[in-house]
Short mmCIF file of C-alpha atoms in Angstrom, two decimals:
data_model
loop_
_atom_site.label_atom_id
_atom_site.label_comp_id
_atom_site.label_asym_id
_atom_site.label_seq_id
_atom_site.Cartn_x
_atom_site.Cartn_y
_atom_site.Cartn_z
CA UNK A 1 -16.38 36.04 15.62
CA UNK A 2 -15.92 32.82 15.73
CA UNK A 3 -13.25 30.52 13.94
CA UNK A 4 -13.33 27.09 13.22
CA UNK A 5 -10.15 25.51 11.88
CA UNK A 6 -10.00 22.50 9.54
CA UNK A 7 -6.56 20.71 9.14
CA UNK A 8 -5.61 18.70 6.09
CA UNK A 9 -2.03 17.49 6.56
CA UNK A 10 -0.58 16.55 2.93
CA UNK A 11 2.60 15.24 1.43
CA UNK A 12 2.66 16.53 -2.10
CA UNK A 13 5.55 15.95 -4.44
CA UNK A 14 6.32 19.68 -6.01
CA UNK A 15 9.44 18.24 -7.77
CA UNK A 16 9.49 16.41 -11.13
CA UNK A 17 9.96 12.73 -11.09
CA UNK A 18 12.60 11.46 -8.55
CA UNK A 19 15.41 10.48 -11.17
CA UNK A 20 18.35 11.79 -8.98
CA UNK A 21 20.95 9.52 -7.70
CA UNK A 22 19.79 7.91 -4.17
CA UNK A 23 20.37 10.45 -1.39
CA UNK A 24 20.55 13.58 -3.48
CA UNK A 25 17.70 16.21 -2.84
CA UNK A 26 15.83 17.78 -5.73
CA UNK A 27 13.89 20.87 -5.27
CA UNK A 28 12.60 21.49 -8.79
CA UNK A 29 9.27 22.54 -9.16
CA UNK A 30 6.50 20.57 -11.24
CA UNK A 31 4.65 22.84 -13.59
CA UNK A 32 1.53 20.69 -13.72
CA UNK A 33 -0.35 18.93 -10.77
CA UNK A 34 -0.51 15.30 -11.22
CA UNK A 35 -3.91 13.49 -11.93
CA UNK A 36 -6.20 12.15 -9.09
CA UNK A 37 -5.37 8.70 -8.00
CA UNK A 38 -6.46 5.74 -10.32
CA UNK A 39 -7.27 2.20 -9.44
CA UNK A 40 -7.95 -0.56 -12.05
CA UNK A 41 -7.31 -4.29 -12.81
CA UNK A 42 -4.85 -5.11 -15.51
CA UNK A 43 -4.09 -8.22 -17.46
CA UNK A 44 -0.69 -8.91 -19.11
CA UNK A 45 1.28 -11.71 -20.85
CA UNK A 46 2.18 -14.72 -18.65
CA UNK A 47 4.49 -14.24 -15.82
CA UNK A 48 4.23 -10.26 -16.19
CA UNK A 49 3.96 -9.68 -12.54
CA UNK A 50 5.86 -12.70 -11.20
CA UNK A 51 5.95 -16.60 -12.06
CA UNK A 52 2.30 -17.80 -12.65
CA UNK A 53 1.01 -14.34 -12.29
CA UNK A 54 -0.60 -12.20 -15.28
CA UNK A 55 -2.88 -9.76 -13.41
CA UNK A 56 -2.42 -7.10 -10.95
CA UNK A 57 -4.14 -3.71 -9.48
CA UNK A 58 -2.49 -0.51 -10.64
CA UNK A 59 -2.56 2.27 -8.26
CA UNK A 60 -1.33 5.43 -9.78
CA UNK A 61 -1.49 9.38 -9.73
CA UNK A 62 -1.97 11.88 -6.99
CA UNK A 63 -3.15 10.73 -3.58
CA UNK A 64 -6.21 13.19 -3.63
CA UNK A 65 -8.73 14.14 -0.80
CA UNK A 66 -11.12 11.41 -1.73
CA UNK A 67 -9.08 8.38 -2.93
CA UNK A 68 -9.34 6.26 0.13
CA UNK A 69 -13.23 5.88 -0.21
CA UNK A 70 -12.85 5.24 -3.80
CA UNK A 71 -10.39 2.65 -3.04
CA UNK A 72 -12.63 0.73 -0.67
CA UNK A 73 -15.41 0.85 -3.34
CA UNK A 74 -12.94 -0.47 -5.89
CA UNK A 75 -11.85 -3.28 -3.57
CA UNK A 76 -15.65 -4.17 -3.03
CA UNK A 77 -16.15 -4.35 -6.73
CA UNK A 78 -13.19 -6.59 -7.26
CA UNK A 79 -13.97 -8.92 -4.42
CA UNK A 80 -11.42 -11.33 -2.82
CA UNK A 81 -9.04 -11.62 -5.87
CA UNK A 82 -5.47 -12.05 -4.65
CA UNK A 83 -3.74 -9.70 -7.04
CA UNK A 84 -0.49 -7.75 -6.21
CA UNK A 85 -0.52 -4.16 -6.30
CA UNK A 86 1.66 -1.70 -8.46
CA UNK A 87 2.12 1.81 -6.99
CA UNK A 88 3.38 4.69 -9.14
CA UNK A 89 2.61 8.07 -7.54
CA UNK A 90 4.07 11.61 -6.71
CA UNK A 91 2.37 11.49 -3.28
CA UNK A 92 -0.59 13.79 -2.00
CA UNK A 93 -2.89 13.73 0.95
CA UNK A 94 -1.25 12.19 4.01
CA UNK A 95 -4.54 11.13 5.72
CA UNK A 96 -5.77 9.44 2.62
CA UNK A 97 -2.58 7.62 2.16
CA UNK A 98 -2.53 6.26 5.56
CA UNK A 99 -6.21 5.12 5.14
CA UNK A 100 -5.42 3.27 1.74
CA UNK A 101 -2.14 1.53 3.62
CA UNK A 102 -4.43 0.49 6.50
CA UNK A 103 -6.76 -1.19 3.86
CA UNK A 104 -3.72 -2.97 2.31
CA UNK A 105 -2.88 -4.39 5.70
CA UNK A 106 -6.32 -5.78 6.24
CA UNK A 107 -6.16 -7.35 2.94
CA UNK A 108 -2.55 -8.81 3.66
CA UNK A 109 -1.76 -7.45 0.29
CA UNK A 110 1.62 -7.58 -1.71
CA UNK A 111 2.74 -4.29 -3.18
CA UNK A 112 5.56 -3.20 -5.47
CA UNK A 113 6.50 -0.11 -7.16
CA UNK A 114 6.14 -0.02 -10.92
CA UNK A 115 4.57 1.81 -13.89
CA UNK A 116 1.67 0.31 -15.65
CA UNK A 117 1.40 0.77 -19.42
CA UNK A 118 -2.00 0.25 -20.78
CA UNK A 119 -1.97 -1.18 -24.41
CA UNK A 120 -5.64 0.10 -24.99
CA UNK A 121 -4.24 3.57 -24.63
CA UNK A 122 -2.11 3.14 -28.05
CA UNK A 123 -0.28 6.30 -28.92
CA UNK A 124 -2.20 8.31 -26.34
CA UNK A 125 -0.47 9.77 -23.32
CA UNK A 126 -0.85 7.36 -20.23
CA UNK A 127 -2.19 10.44 -18.38
CA UNK A 128 -4.10 11.84 -21.41
CA UNK A 129 -7.69 12.36 -20.93
CA UNK A 130 -8.62 9.35 -23.09
CA UNK A 131 -6.63 6.90 -21.36
CA UNK A 132 -7.52 8.22 -17.96
CA UNK A 133 -11.28 7.59 -18.91
CA UNK A 134 -10.21 3.99 -20.00
CA UNK A 135 -8.62 3.44 -16.61
CA UNK A 136 -11.80 4.79 -14.81
CA UNK A 137 -14.15 2.36 -16.77
CA UNK A 138 -13.94 -0.48 -14.46
CA UNK A 139 -12.82 -2.79 -17.26
CA UNK A 140 -10.10 -5.05 -16.98
CA UNK A 141 -7.36 -3.64 -19.38
CA UNK A 142 -4.31 -5.03 -21.13
CA UNK A 143 -0.89 -3.87 -20.36
CA UNK A 144 2.50 -4.26 -18.87
CA UNK A 145 4.64 -3.40 -15.79
CA UNK A 146 8.06 -1.43 -16.04
CA UNK A 147 10.00 -0.60 -12.83
CA UNK A 148 12.93 1.37 -14.30
CA UNK A 149 12.44 5.01 -12.88
CA UNK A 150 9.04 4.12 -11.43
CA UNK A 151 8.33 6.68 -8.71
CA UNK A 152 6.61 6.43 -5.38
CA UNK A 153 7.07 9.51 -3.62
CA UNK A 154 6.22 11.76 -0.61
CA UNK A 155 3.04 10.11 0.73
CA UNK A 156 3.35 7.03 -1.40
CA UNK A 157 5.81 5.09 0.47
CA UNK A 158 3.70 5.18 3.56
CA UNK A 159 0.88 3.72 1.52
CA UNK A 160 3.37 0.99 0.49
CA UNK A 161 4.11 0.42 4.09
CA UNK A 162 0.65 -1.05 4.76
CA UNK A 163 1.29 -3.85 2.39
CA UNK A 164 2.19 -7.22 4.24
CA UNK A 165 4.68 -8.08 1.47
CA UNK A 166 6.67 -4.94 0.17
CA UNK A 167 9.21 -5.10 -2.83
CA UNK A 168 10.86 -2.18 -4.45
CA UNK A 169 12.68 -3.08 -7.52
CA UNK A 170 16.54 -2.13 -7.65
CA UNK A 171 15.84 0.23 -10.56
CA UNK A 172 12.71 2.01 -8.78
CA UNK A 173 12.59 5.17 -6.74
CA UNK A 174 11.29 6.05 -3.43
CA UNK A 175 11.59 9.59 -2.17
CA UNK A 176 10.46 11.16 1.19
CA UNK A 177 10.06 14.67 2.50
CA UNK A 178 8.45 16.50 5.61
CA UNK A 179 4.54 17.25 5.56
CA UNK A 180 3.01 20.26 4.72
CA UNK A 181 0.24 21.60 7.12
CA UNK A 182 -2.52 23.12 5.23
CA UNK A 183 -5.08 24.79 7.65
CA UNK A 184 -8.31 26.33 6.38
CA UNK A 185 -10.38 28.60 8.42
CA UNK A 186 -13.91 29.65 7.96
CA UNK A 187 -15.22 32.75 9.58
CA UNK A 188 -16.13 36.24 8.88
CA UNK A 189 -12.49 37.61 8.76
CA UNK A 190 -9.01 36.25 8.39
CA UNK A 191 -7.80 35.35 11.85
CA UNK A 192 -4.98 37.04 13.49
CA UNK A 193 -1.24 35.78 13.22
CA UNK A 194 -1.23 34.22 16.41
CA UNK A 195 -4.23 32.17 15.84
CA UNK A 196 -2.78 30.97 12.38
CA UNK A 197 0.63 30.10 13.88
CA UNK A 198 -1.19 28.14 16.52
CA UNK A 199 -3.50 26.30 14.41
CA UNK A 200 -0.29 25.38 12.19
CA UNK A 201 1.47 24.03 15.21
CA UNK A 202 -1.38 21.91 16.32
CA UNK A 203 -1.76 20.69 12.65
CA UNK A 204 2.09 19.72 12.74
CA UNK A 205 1.95 17.99 15.93
CA UNK A 206 -1.08 15.96 14.70
CA UNK A 207 0.55 14.95 11.81
CA UNK A 208 3.75 13.93 13.52
CA UNK A 209 1.82 11.66 15.90
CA UNK A 210 -0.25 10.26 13.39
CA UNK A 211 2.70 9.52 11.05
CA UNK A 212 4.96 8.16 13.49
CA UNK A 213 2.50 5.79 15.06
CA UNK A 214 1.78 4.51 11.63
CA UNK A 215 5.00 3.71 10.86
CA UNK A 216 5.68 1.43 13.98
CA UNK A 217 2.43 -0.05 13.34
CA UNK A 218 3.17 -1.23 10.08
CA UNK A 219 6.58 -2.67 11.64
CA UNK A 220 8.94 -0.24 10.02
CA UNK A 221 11.80 1.82 11.50
CA UNK A 222 11.04 5.11 13.04
CA UNK A 223 14.32 6.29 11.46
CA UNK A 224 12.05 6.85 8.43
CA UNK A 225 9.89 9.23 10.23
CA UNK A 226 13.12 11.18 11.53
CA UNK A 227 14.54 11.46 8.06
CA UNK A 228 11.50 12.51 6.44
CA UNK A 229 10.96 15.07 9.02
CA UNK A 230 14.38 16.66 8.32
CA UNK A 231 13.73 17.30 4.38
CA UNK A 232 11.98 20.37 3.58
CA UNK A 233 8.60 20.03 2.08
CA UNK A 234 9.83 21.94 -1.06
CA UNK A 235 12.58 18.99 -1.51
CA UNK A 236 12.92 15.50 -1.35
CA UNK A 237 15.18 12.63 -0.51
CA UNK A 238 15.63 9.63 -2.65
CA UNK A 239 16.12 6.66 -0.50
CA UNK A 240 19.02 4.82 -0.83
CA UNK A 241 19.01 0.70 -1.05
CA UNK A 242 20.70 0.70 2.43
CA UNK A 243 17.92 2.95 3.75
CA UNK A 244 15.09 1.04 2.33
CA UNK A 245 16.32 -1.93 3.86
CA UNK A 246 17.35 -0.32 7.30
CA UNK A 247 13.80 1.47 7.63
CA UNK A 248 12.20 -2.16 6.90
CA UNK A 249 10.52 -1.07 3.93
CA UNK A 250 12.16 -4.10 1.61
CA UNK A 251 14.39 -6.29 3.81
CA UNK A 252 15.38 -8.68 1.03
CA UNK A 253 19.02 -9.52 0.57
CA UNK A 254 18.56 -9.64 -3.00
CA UNK A 255 16.30 -7.49 -5.05
CA UNK A 256 15.93 -8.14 -8.77
CA UNK A 257 13.82 -7.22 -11.61
CA UNK A 258 12.43 -9.43 -14.17
CA UNK A 259 14.00 -9.75 -17.67
CA UNK A 260 12.45 -7.07 -20.04
CA UNK A 261 12.62 -6.29 -23.62
CA UNK A 262 13.77 -2.70 -24.67
CA UNK A 263 13.35 -1.59 -28.16
CA UNK A 264 15.79 1.21 -28.72
CA UNK A 265 18.85 2.07 -31.06
CA UNK A 266 20.07 -1.72 -30.05
CA UNK A 267 17.24 -4.14 -29.15
CA UNK A 268 17.89 -6.12 -26.05
CA UNK A 269 16.47 -7.59 -22.92
CA UNK A 270 17.99 -6.84 -19.72
CA UNK A 271 17.53 -7.15 -15.74
CA UNK A 272 18.90 -5.31 -12.78
CA UNK A 273 19.80 -6.67 -9.44
CA UNK A 274 20.80 -5.05 -6.10
CA UNK A 275 22.61 -7.54 -3.69
CA UNK A 276 23.53 -6.97 -0.05
CA UNK A 277 27.30 -7.25 0.35
CA UNK A 278 28.97 -9.10 2.95
CA UNK A 279 28.34 -7.45 6.33
CA UNK A 280 24.98 -6.24 5.34
CA UNK A 281 25.58 -2.37 5.38
CA UNK A 282 26.47 -1.89 1.71
CA UNK A 283 24.54 -2.94 -1.70
CA UNK A 284 26.06 -3.38 -5.12
CA UNK A 285 23.64 -2.79 -8.43
CA UNK A 286 24.45 -4.88 -11.35
CA UNK A 287 22.86 -5.29 -14.61
CA UNK A 288 22.61 -8.13 -17.27
CA UNK A 289 21.95 -7.70 -21.12
CA UNK A 290 21.63 -9.90 -23.85
CA UNK A 291 22.06 -8.33 -27.48
CA UNK A 292 21.63 -10.13 -30.59
CA UNK A 293 24.25 -10.11 -33.38
CA UNK A 294 21.72 -12.16 -35.54
CA UNK A 295 18.85 -14.55 -34.71
CA UNK A 296 21.34 -17.13 -34.24
CA UNK A 297 24.37 -15.12 -32.23
CA UNK A 298 23.97 -13.17 -28.93
CA UNK A 299 25.98 -11.34 -26.68
CA UNK A 300 25.35 -11.59 -22.96
CA UNK A 301 26.96 -8.54 -20.78
CA UNK A 302 27.34 -8.18 -17.22
CA UNK A 303 27.75 -4.90 -15.73
CA UNK A 304 28.98 -4.07 -12.34
CA UNK A 305 30.89 -1.12 -10.47
CA UNK A 306 34.69 -1.58 -10.93
CA UNK A 307 36.62 -3.08 -8.38
CA UNK A 308 39.17 -1.64 -6.19
CA UNK A 309 42.68 -0.92 -8.00
CA UNK A 310 44.40 -3.48 -5.88
CA UNK A 311 42.26 -6.51 -7.26
CA UNK A 312 44.00 -8.69 -9.85
CA UNK A 313 42.75 -11.00 -12.23
CA UNK A 314 39.00 -10.89 -11.52
CA UNK A 315 36.97 -13.74 -13.12
CA UNK A 316 33.21 -13.79 -13.83
CA UNK A 317 31.28 -16.84 -14.82
CA UNK A 318 27.48 -18.12 -15.36
CA UNK A 319 26.02 -21.42 -15.24
CA UNK A 320 23.03 -22.38 -17.16
CA UNK A 321 24.05 -21.34 -20.94
CA UNK A 322 25.65 -24.60 -21.58
CA UNK A 323 26.84 -28.05 -19.77
CA UNK A 324 29.53 -26.33 -17.84
CA UNK A 325 29.81 -22.78 -16.27
CA UNK A 326 30.87 -20.24 -18.91
CA UNK A 327 33.72 -17.56 -18.23
CA UNK A 328 33.33 -14.12 -19.45
CA UNK A 329 35.95 -12.51 -21.74
CA UNK A 330 38.87 -10.97 -19.92
CA UNK A 331 39.65 -8.18 -19.26
CA UNK A 332 36.39 -6.35 -19.16
CA UNK A 333 35.75 -2.89 -20.65
CA UNK A 334 35.60 -0.19 -18.37
CA UNK A 335 33.34 2.99 -18.69
CA UNK A 336 32.49 5.52 -16.26
CA UNK A 337 33.55 3.58 -13.05
CA UNK A 338 31.80 0.33 -14.40
CA UNK A 339 33.23 -2.94 -15.66
CA UNK A 340 31.46 -4.53 -18.59
CA UNK A 341 31.88 -8.09 -19.24
CA UNK A 342 30.94 -10.02 -22.53
CA UNK A 343 30.24 -13.50 -23.23
CA UNK A 344 29.60 -14.57 -26.92
CA UNK A 345 26.52 -17.25 -26.63
CA UNK A 346 24.05 -18.99 -29.20
CA UNK A 347 20.64 -18.95 -29.48
CA UNK A 348 20.32 -22.53 -27.99
CA UNK A 349 22.48 -21.37 -25.09
CA UNK A 350 20.21 -18.39 -24.28
CA UNK A 351 17.03 -20.60 -24.78
CA UNK A 352 18.51 -23.01 -22.42
CA UNK A 353 18.97 -20.32 -19.92
CA UNK A 354 15.28 -19.19 -20.10
CA UNK A 355 14.16 -22.78 -19.66
CA UNK A 356 15.76 -22.77 -15.86
CA UNK A 357 13.92 -21.00 -13.17
CA UNK A 358 17.37 -19.57 -11.99
CA UNK A 359 20.96 -19.18 -13.08
CA UNK A 360 24.02 -19.14 -10.99
CA UNK A 361 26.59 -16.29 -11.26
CA UNK A 362 30.04 -16.39 -9.63
CA UNK A 363 32.68 -13.65 -9.45
CA UNK A 364 36.20 -14.26 -8.11
CA UNK A 365 39.22 -12.27 -7.49
CA UNK A 366 42.53 -13.07 -6.75
CA UNK A 367 43.81 -12.21 -3.14
CA UNK A 368 47.29 -11.17 -2.20
CA UNK A 369 48.01 -14.54 -1.32
CA UNK A 370 47.35 -15.77 -4.87
CA UNK A 371 44.50 -17.75 -3.90
CA UNK A 372 41.00 -17.00 -5.50
CA UNK A 373 38.19 -15.43 -3.21
CA UNK A 374 35.07 -16.60 -5.12
CA UNK A 375 31.19 -15.22 -4.40
CA UNK A 376 28.29 -16.96 -5.94
CA UNK A 377 24.61 -15.87 -5.98
CA UNK A 378 21.55 -17.29 -7.86
CA UNK A 379 19.24 -15.05 -10.00
CA UNK A 380 15.79 -15.64 -11.49
CA UNK A 381 15.16 -16.13 -15.15
CA UNK A 382 11.54 -14.72 -14.77
CA UNK A 383 10.25 -13.06 -18.00
CA UNK A 384 13.40 -14.11 -19.84
CA UNK A 385 11.59 -16.55 -22.39
CA UNK A 386 9.10 -14.05 -23.40
CA UNK A 387 11.65 -11.32 -23.67
CA UNK A 388 13.71 -13.43 -25.84
CA UNK A 389 10.79 -14.37 -28.08
CA UNK A 390 10.31 -10.60 -28.62
CA UNK A 391 14.09 -9.74 -29.11
CA UNK A 392 14.51 -12.71 -31.61
CA UNK A 393 11.85 -11.06 -33.94
CA UNK A 394 13.99 -8.12 -34.28
CA UNK A 395 17.24 -9.95 -34.72
CA UNK A 396 18.71 -9.93 -38.31
CA UNK A 397 19.53 -13.41 -39.86
CA UNK A 398 23.36 -14.53 -39.87
CA UNK A 399 25.42 -12.85 -42.32
CA UNK A 400 26.36 -15.97 -44.20
CA UNK A 401 22.99 -16.65 -44.55
CA UNK A 402 22.10 -13.44 -46.09
CA UNK A 403 25.18 -13.85 -48.45
CA UNK A 404 23.85 -17.42 -49.40
CA UNK A 405 20.31 -15.94 -50.13
CA UNK A 406 22.17 -12.88 -52.23
CA UNK A 407 24.16 -15.28 -54.41
CA UNK A 408 21.08 -17.52 -54.86
CA UNK A 409 19.09 -14.67 -56.21
CA UNK A 410 21.99 -13.92 -58.69
CA UNK A 411 22.22 -17.30 -59.97
CA UNK A 412 18.52 -17.37 -60.48
CA UNK A 413 18.55 -14.09 -62.30
CA UNK A 414 21.60 -15.43 -64.40
CA UNK A 415 19.50 -18.66 -65.38
#
């Protein structure tokens, strides 16, 4: 009997979306397999994908066994358009992911992690049959990008490595684990256990050689390979910001999102930023929110991890909302290990903030010698103008205006 072994090395995320805290392992199984990988061009509002950028390529879904040939055909169809690529994938076939990553390197692409929501899908689920059909139509679709809790897991981070420019938003998630070797035998009878074991070992060695060589070729740190190999295939490890930087996936000192409108219990616009601390070994995540009391009065909130107990008289100030830096109210509220600083601002102030390309943020704390130690950083206002326009449309009029209108109505009725 002649046995022929075919090796298919895959990295498939079995758990649900990686929503755990960075560094934690989540072995939860997924009920339904994700859809095959989709590639399509999306056009959004001005500056949706960066200043001067309103169009991008969405790459989403499972990296299936035929994903690379489809992606090659897709690139041929769109030509030489220089569009950023947004990835949202649970992983899949490793060979195909590395092939797509190699195409991204040849194209000198910019790749980011983000979910695309297609407007034409309406209330249809983004992975529903009707919406998937739209995404496969070859049309340029309308949509928006969201990075919060967007996942690039398993084989997807290696796909991301292929891009020349790689950016991972502070609220997006990358997760890795070891490869699973699937060996398919073709013959008249099942092979002996020793043959199966030997084939699996050769497949594992092949996967290790292929992946380690690819990581080095793409200019990343081999530590990523060592970490992923240490995580069981049935689990996953969510990379911390420090690991993302150390492994060379995204080495920026400041990673920030654009401002986004959020329609919830309280409508707001917000952004996140992750900043490398002095010394370069740790990172701090912070968030800004703008909430309206009325369409003329707003509250600007800044949230950060609470300072150490020994820190005294901290101050927080922002430039760009007036002729001089504005100091946030003291003391801040403290909730679950976070400080929340608030500043009342007018509509004109927030519009002025949106009109400049960036704002400066200064944090200071009083040292033991009584002197203030200040640290400043500049952050982008990308997306703020459009988000504020959407927010203002949801804000109520000032209370005094409502009262005047009510009095006017009563006077008219009396006449």
